[in-house]
Short mmCIF file of C-alpha atoms and ligand atoms in Angstrom, two decimals:
data_model
loop_
_atom_site.label_atom_id
_atom_site.label_comp_id
_atom_site.label_asym_id
_atom_site.label_seq_id
_atom_site.Cartn_x
_atom_site.Cartn_y
_atom_site.Cartn_z
CA MET A 1 3.54 10.12 -24.21
CA SER A 2 2.02 13.45 -23.14
CA ASN A 3 0.42 14.23 -19.80
CA VAL A 4 -2.95 14.47 -21.54
CA ASP A 5 -2.58 10.87 -22.74
CA PHE A 6 -1.61 9.73 -19.26
CA ASP A 7 -4.63 11.57 -17.79
CA ARG A 8 -6.92 9.87 -20.29
CA GLN A 9 -5.42 6.43 -19.63
CA ARG A 10 -5.69 6.97 -15.87
CA ASN A 11 -9.38 7.89 -16.03
CA GLU A 12 -10.07 4.93 -18.29
CA LEU A 13 -8.26 2.52 -15.96
CA VAL A 14 -10.17 3.83 -12.92
CA GLU A 15 -13.46 3.42 -14.80
CA THR A 16 -12.94 0.00 -16.38
CA GLY A 17 -10.24 -1.57 -14.18
CA VAL A 18 -11.27 -0.35 -10.74
CA CYS A 19 -14.84 0.98 -10.51
CA ARG A 20 -16.42 -1.55 -12.86
CA LEU A 21 -14.61 -4.35 -11.03
CA GLY A 22 -16.31 -3.46 -7.76
CA VAL A 23 -14.51 -0.63 -5.95
CA ARG A 24 -17.20 2.01 -5.37
CA ASP A 25 -15.87 4.22 -2.56
CA ASP A 26 -15.90 7.74 -4.03
CA ALA A 27 -12.92 8.97 -2.04
CA VAL A 28 -10.87 6.00 -3.26
CA LEU A 29 -11.87 6.47 -6.90
CA GLN A 30 -11.12 10.19 -6.67
CA ALA A 31 -7.68 9.45 -5.19
CA MET A 32 -6.95 6.90 -7.94
CA ARG A 33 -7.86 9.54 -10.55
CA SER A 34 -5.53 12.09 -8.99
CA VAL A 35 -2.26 10.17 -8.42
CA PRO A 36 0.00 9.99 -11.53
CA ARG A 37 1.20 6.34 -11.49
CA GLU A 38 3.60 7.11 -14.37
CA GLU A 39 5.67 9.18 -11.89
CA PHE A 40 6.19 6.16 -9.62
CA VAL A 41 7.89 3.91 -12.19
CA SER A 42 11.14 4.17 -14.15
CA GLU A 43 11.35 5.89 -17.53
CA ALA A 44 11.34 2.48 -19.26
CA MET A 45 8.10 1.44 -17.53
CA ARG A 46 6.15 4.70 -18.02
CA GLU A 47 4.35 3.51 -21.13
CA PHE A 48 2.95 0.57 -19.11
CA ALA A 49 1.91 2.71 -16.13
CA TYR A 50 -1.81 2.26 -16.80
CA ARG A 51 -1.84 -1.47 -17.30
CA ASN A 52 -3.83 -3.00 -14.47
CA ALA A 53 -0.80 -5.00 -13.39
CA PRO A 54 2.18 -4.88 -11.03
CA LEU A 55 5.40 -3.51 -12.59
CA PRO A 56 9.06 -3.88 -11.55
CA ILE A 57 10.52 -1.01 -9.49
CA GLY A 58 14.03 -2.38 -8.79
CA SER A 59 15.48 -4.34 -5.83
CA GLY A 60 13.38 -7.31 -7.02
CA GLN A 61 10.16 -5.52 -5.93
CA THR A 62 7.00 -4.33 -7.70
CA ILE A 63 4.53 -1.46 -7.65
CA SER A 64 1.16 -3.07 -6.86
CA GLN A 65 -1.67 -3.53 -9.35
CA PRO A 66 -3.96 -0.43 -9.29
CA LEU A 67 -7.09 -2.53 -8.64
CA ILE A 68 -5.47 -4.06 -5.54
CA VAL A 69 -4.30 -0.66 -4.25
CA ALA A 70 -7.87 0.64 -4.59
CA TYR A 71 -9.40 -2.50 -3.11
CA MET A 72 -7.12 -2.33 -0.05
CA ALA A 73 -7.73 1.40 0.42
CA GLU A 74 -11.47 0.74 0.36
CA ALA A 75 -11.12 -2.16 2.83
CA LEU A 76 -9.34 0.19 5.27
CA GLU A 77 -12.61 2.21 5.58
CA LEU A 78 -10.64 5.46 5.80
CA THR A 79 -11.89 8.84 6.94
CA ALA A 80 -10.28 12.25 6.37
CA THR A 81 -8.94 12.43 9.94
CA ASP A 82 -7.21 9.02 9.92
CA ARG A 83 -3.49 8.48 10.53
CA VAL A 84 -2.38 5.48 8.50
CA LEU A 85 0.66 3.19 8.64
CA GLU A 86 1.78 1.35 5.51
CA ILE A 87 4.35 -1.45 5.54
CA GLY A 88 6.13 -1.81 2.19
CA ALA A 89 6.44 1.69 0.69
CA GLY A 90 8.03 0.37 -2.52
CA SER A 91 7.62 3.18 -5.04
CA GLY A 92 5.42 5.23 -2.70
CA TYR A 93 2.40 4.92 -5.01
CA ALA A 94 -0.05 3.29 -2.60
CA ALA A 95 1.01 5.72 0.14
CA ALA A 96 0.29 8.62 -2.23
CA VAL A 97 -3.18 7.23 -2.99
CA VAL A 98 -3.99 6.78 0.71
CA SER A 99 -2.64 10.27 1.48
CA ARG A 100 -5.40 11.78 -0.70
CA ILE A 101 -8.06 10.14 1.53
CA ALA A 102 -6.56 10.18 5.03
CA LYS A 103 -4.87 12.90 7.10
CA GLU A 104 -1.36 11.49 7.39
CA VAL A 105 0.50 8.44 6.09
CA PHE A 106 3.57 6.81 7.66
CA THR A 107 5.19 4.27 5.37
CA VAL A 108 8.06 1.87 6.09
CA GLU A 109 10.36 0.22 3.52
CA ARG A 110 13.14 -2.31 4.21
CA HIS A 111 15.18 -1.60 1.05
CA ARG A 112 17.15 1.59 1.55
CA GLU A 113 17.33 2.51 -2.18
CA LEU A 114 13.55 2.18 -2.52
CA ALA A 115 12.88 4.12 0.70
CA ASP A 116 15.18 6.96 -0.41
CA ALA A 117 13.69 7.05 -3.93
CA ALA A 118 10.11 6.99 -2.59
CA ARG A 119 10.87 9.80 -0.12
CA SER A 120 12.35 12.14 -2.72
CA ARG A 121 9.67 11.30 -5.27
CA LEU A 122 6.83 12.00 -2.82
CA GLU A 123 8.52 15.23 -1.79
CA ARG A 124 9.00 16.33 -5.40
CA LEU A 125 5.35 15.60 -6.22
CA GLY A 126 4.15 17.49 -3.13
CA TYR A 127 2.75 14.65 -1.02
CA ASP A 128 3.83 16.37 2.16
CA ASN A 129 1.55 14.37 4.49
CA VAL A 130 3.51 11.15 3.74
CA HIS A 131 6.51 10.18 5.89
CA VAL A 132 8.94 7.45 4.76
CA LEU A 133 11.13 5.38 7.08
CA HIS A 134 13.83 2.87 6.13
CA ALA A 135 13.31 0.00 8.61
CA ASP A 136 11.81 -3.43 9.20
CA GLY A 137 8.10 -2.70 9.11
CA THR A 138 7.09 -5.98 10.77
CA LEU A 139 7.80 -4.06 13.98
CA GLY A 140 5.55 -1.16 12.92
CA TRP A 141 6.56 2.44 13.63
CA PRO A 142 6.20 2.69 17.44
CA GLU A 143 7.14 6.41 17.66
CA HIS A 144 4.02 7.39 15.69
CA ALA A 145 1.60 4.72 17.00
CA PRO A 146 -1.26 4.19 17.48
CA PHE A 147 -2.77 4.28 13.98
CA ASP A 148 -6.39 4.34 12.81
CA ALA A 149 -5.52 2.00 9.95
CA ILE A 150 -2.56 -0.15 8.94
CA VAL A 151 -2.02 -1.61 5.47
CA VAL A 152 0.64 -4.17 4.68
CA SER A 153 1.70 -4.20 1.01
CA ALA A 154 3.66 -7.48 1.19
CA GLY A 155 2.65 -11.08 1.97
CA ALA A 156 3.16 -12.18 5.59
CA PRO A 157 3.38 -15.73 7.00
CA ARG A 158 1.25 -14.53 9.94
CA VAL A 159 -0.07 -11.25 11.36
CA PRO A 160 2.86 -9.46 13.07
CA PRO A 161 1.84 -8.91 16.74
CA ALA A 162 3.41 -5.42 16.88
CA LEU A 163 1.01 -4.22 14.19
CA LEU A 164 -2.03 -5.33 16.21
CA GLN A 165 -0.69 -3.49 19.23
CA GLN A 166 -0.23 -0.30 17.18
CA LEU A 167 -3.91 -0.07 16.19
CA VAL A 168 -6.34 2.22 18.03
CA ILE A 169 -9.48 0.56 19.38
CA GLY A 170 -11.73 0.54 16.32
CA GLY A 171 -8.68 0.51 14.02
CA ARG A 172 -8.38 -1.70 10.91
CA LEU A 173 -5.41 -3.73 9.67
CA VAL A 174 -5.48 -5.02 6.09
CA ILE A 175 -2.79 -7.60 5.36
CA PRO A 176 -2.10 -10.46 2.92
CA VAL A 177 -1.37 -13.64 4.91
CA GLY A 178 -0.37 -17.05 3.57
CA ASP A 179 1.90 -19.99 4.29
CA GLN A 180 3.36 -19.77 0.78
CA GLN A 181 5.64 -16.85 -0.09
CA HIS A 182 3.76 -15.65 -3.20
CA CYS A 183 0.14 -16.56 -2.56
CA GLN A 184 -2.03 -15.09 0.21
CA LYS A 185 -5.52 -14.39 1.54
CA LEU A 186 -6.21 -10.72 2.15
CA ILE A 187 -7.34 -10.38 5.78
CA ARG A 188 -8.94 -7.47 7.63
CA VAL A 189 -8.44 -7.39 11.39
CA THR A 190 -10.53 -4.88 13.36
CA ARG A 191 -9.51 -4.08 16.93
CA ARG A 192 -12.75 -4.17 18.94
CA GLY A 193 -11.15 -3.84 22.37
CA GLU A 194 -7.81 -4.03 24.17
CA ASP A 195 -7.56 -7.79 23.48
CA ASP A 196 -10.48 -8.24 21.12
CA PHE A 197 -9.59 -8.62 17.40
CA GLN A 198 -12.13 -9.54 14.73
CA HIS A 199 -10.74 -11.31 11.62
CA GLU A 200 -12.38 -11.28 8.18
CA GLN A 201 -11.13 -12.97 5.03
CA LEU A 202 -11.54 -10.74 1.96
CA THR A 203 -10.01 -12.22 -1.23
CA ASP A 204 -7.07 -14.12 -2.77
CA VAL A 205 -4.00 -12.02 -3.63
CA ARG A 206 -0.37 -12.38 -4.77
CA PHE A 207 2.19 -10.12 -3.12
CA VAL A 208 5.97 -10.19 -2.81
CA PRO A 209 6.99 -11.56 0.61
CA LEU A 210 7.11 -9.50 3.79
CA VAL A 211 10.69 -10.06 4.97
CA GLY A 212 11.71 -9.29 8.54
CA GLU A 213 11.71 -10.19 12.20
CA ALA A 214 7.99 -11.01 12.27
CA GLY A 215 7.84 -11.94 8.57
CA TRP A 216 9.66 -14.33 6.22
CA GLU A 217 13.35 -14.94 6.60
CA SER A 218 15.50 -13.14 4.04
CA THR A 219 16.97 -15.33 1.30
CA GLU A 220 18.73 -12.43 -0.45
CA GLU A 221 21.73 -11.77 1.79
N1 SAH B 1 3.09 -0.16 -1.87
C1 SAH B 1 4.12 -0.36 -2.85
C2 SAH B 1 4.21 -1.84 -3.24
C3 SAH B 1 5.53 -2.35 -2.86
S1 SAH B 1 5.77 -4.09 -2.98
C4 SAH B 1 3.91 0.54 -4.06
O1 SAH B 1 2.85 1.14 -4.17
O2 SAH B 1 4.83 0.66 -4.88
C5 SAH B 1 6.12 -4.49 -1.30
C6 SAH B 1 7.27 -3.77 -0.65
O3 SAH B 1 7.37 -4.27 0.68
C7 SAH B 1 8.63 -4.00 -1.29
O4 SAH B 1 9.18 -2.77 -1.66
C8 SAH B 1 9.44 -4.68 -0.18
O5 SAH B 1 10.80 -4.30 -0.17
C9 SAH B 1 8.72 -4.20 1.06
N2 SAH B 1 8.92 -4.99 2.26
C10 SAH B 1 9.01 -6.34 2.39
N3 SAH B 1 9.19 -6.67 3.69
C11 SAH B 1 9.24 -5.49 4.39
C12 SAH B 1 9.39 -5.17 5.78
N4 SAH B 1 9.57 -6.10 6.72
N5 SAH B 1 9.36 -3.86 6.13
C13 SAH B 1 9.21 -2.89 5.20
N6 SAH B 1 9.06 -3.14 3.89
C14 SAH B 1 9.05 -4.42 3.49
#
């Protein structure tokens, strides 16, 4: 498939699968139109890059559905000066989208192969305001905290306390939370003061589990 076809499919998906389904933030729509999702999946998956669905990326993980990436980016209420932390880099796609809206993105991934692949892919594509770390993201990224916004791209059993502590006052955390591993409510937590956190429930979502010290226990090893 040629780049022109991919460009056409991307614009169509943003129009019918994102904008028409309720995401209206111009900066988010613009970012979704600019990031080539086909570059974030394997050769075998490229032809499906513009389905509005998650796709496998290896290590038993998935690249998120475009609508959800856009919805979460909108829920973060980003501005151009924001420094953003993402937990669950996966392919690096969501980080790339957020990097078109915010100033800097720090993204953490617990699978080394995915972290390494995301880092070199983002570098190759020129997303030089995205930084990738291989670590357990349930502990955040203390060296670069605090953040204006934090987005968790995997389903947590509860909100990891370290992430709350790494938000600026006024900062927003968007995270799927649920007591089942594959079924969550998307929550937005806004830090109103040192110890004042406002919780809002946004929508039902299905993410792979957040595995780590303040997440689910690993069943893989
Ligand atoms: N944002 C990604 C979606 C990745 S799916 C994209 O656009 O492609 C969720 C990712 O979270 C998986 O890659 C999984 O390995 C990762 N993950 C799960 N628990 C984690 C943790 N504690 N710290 C960092 N990454 C984690």
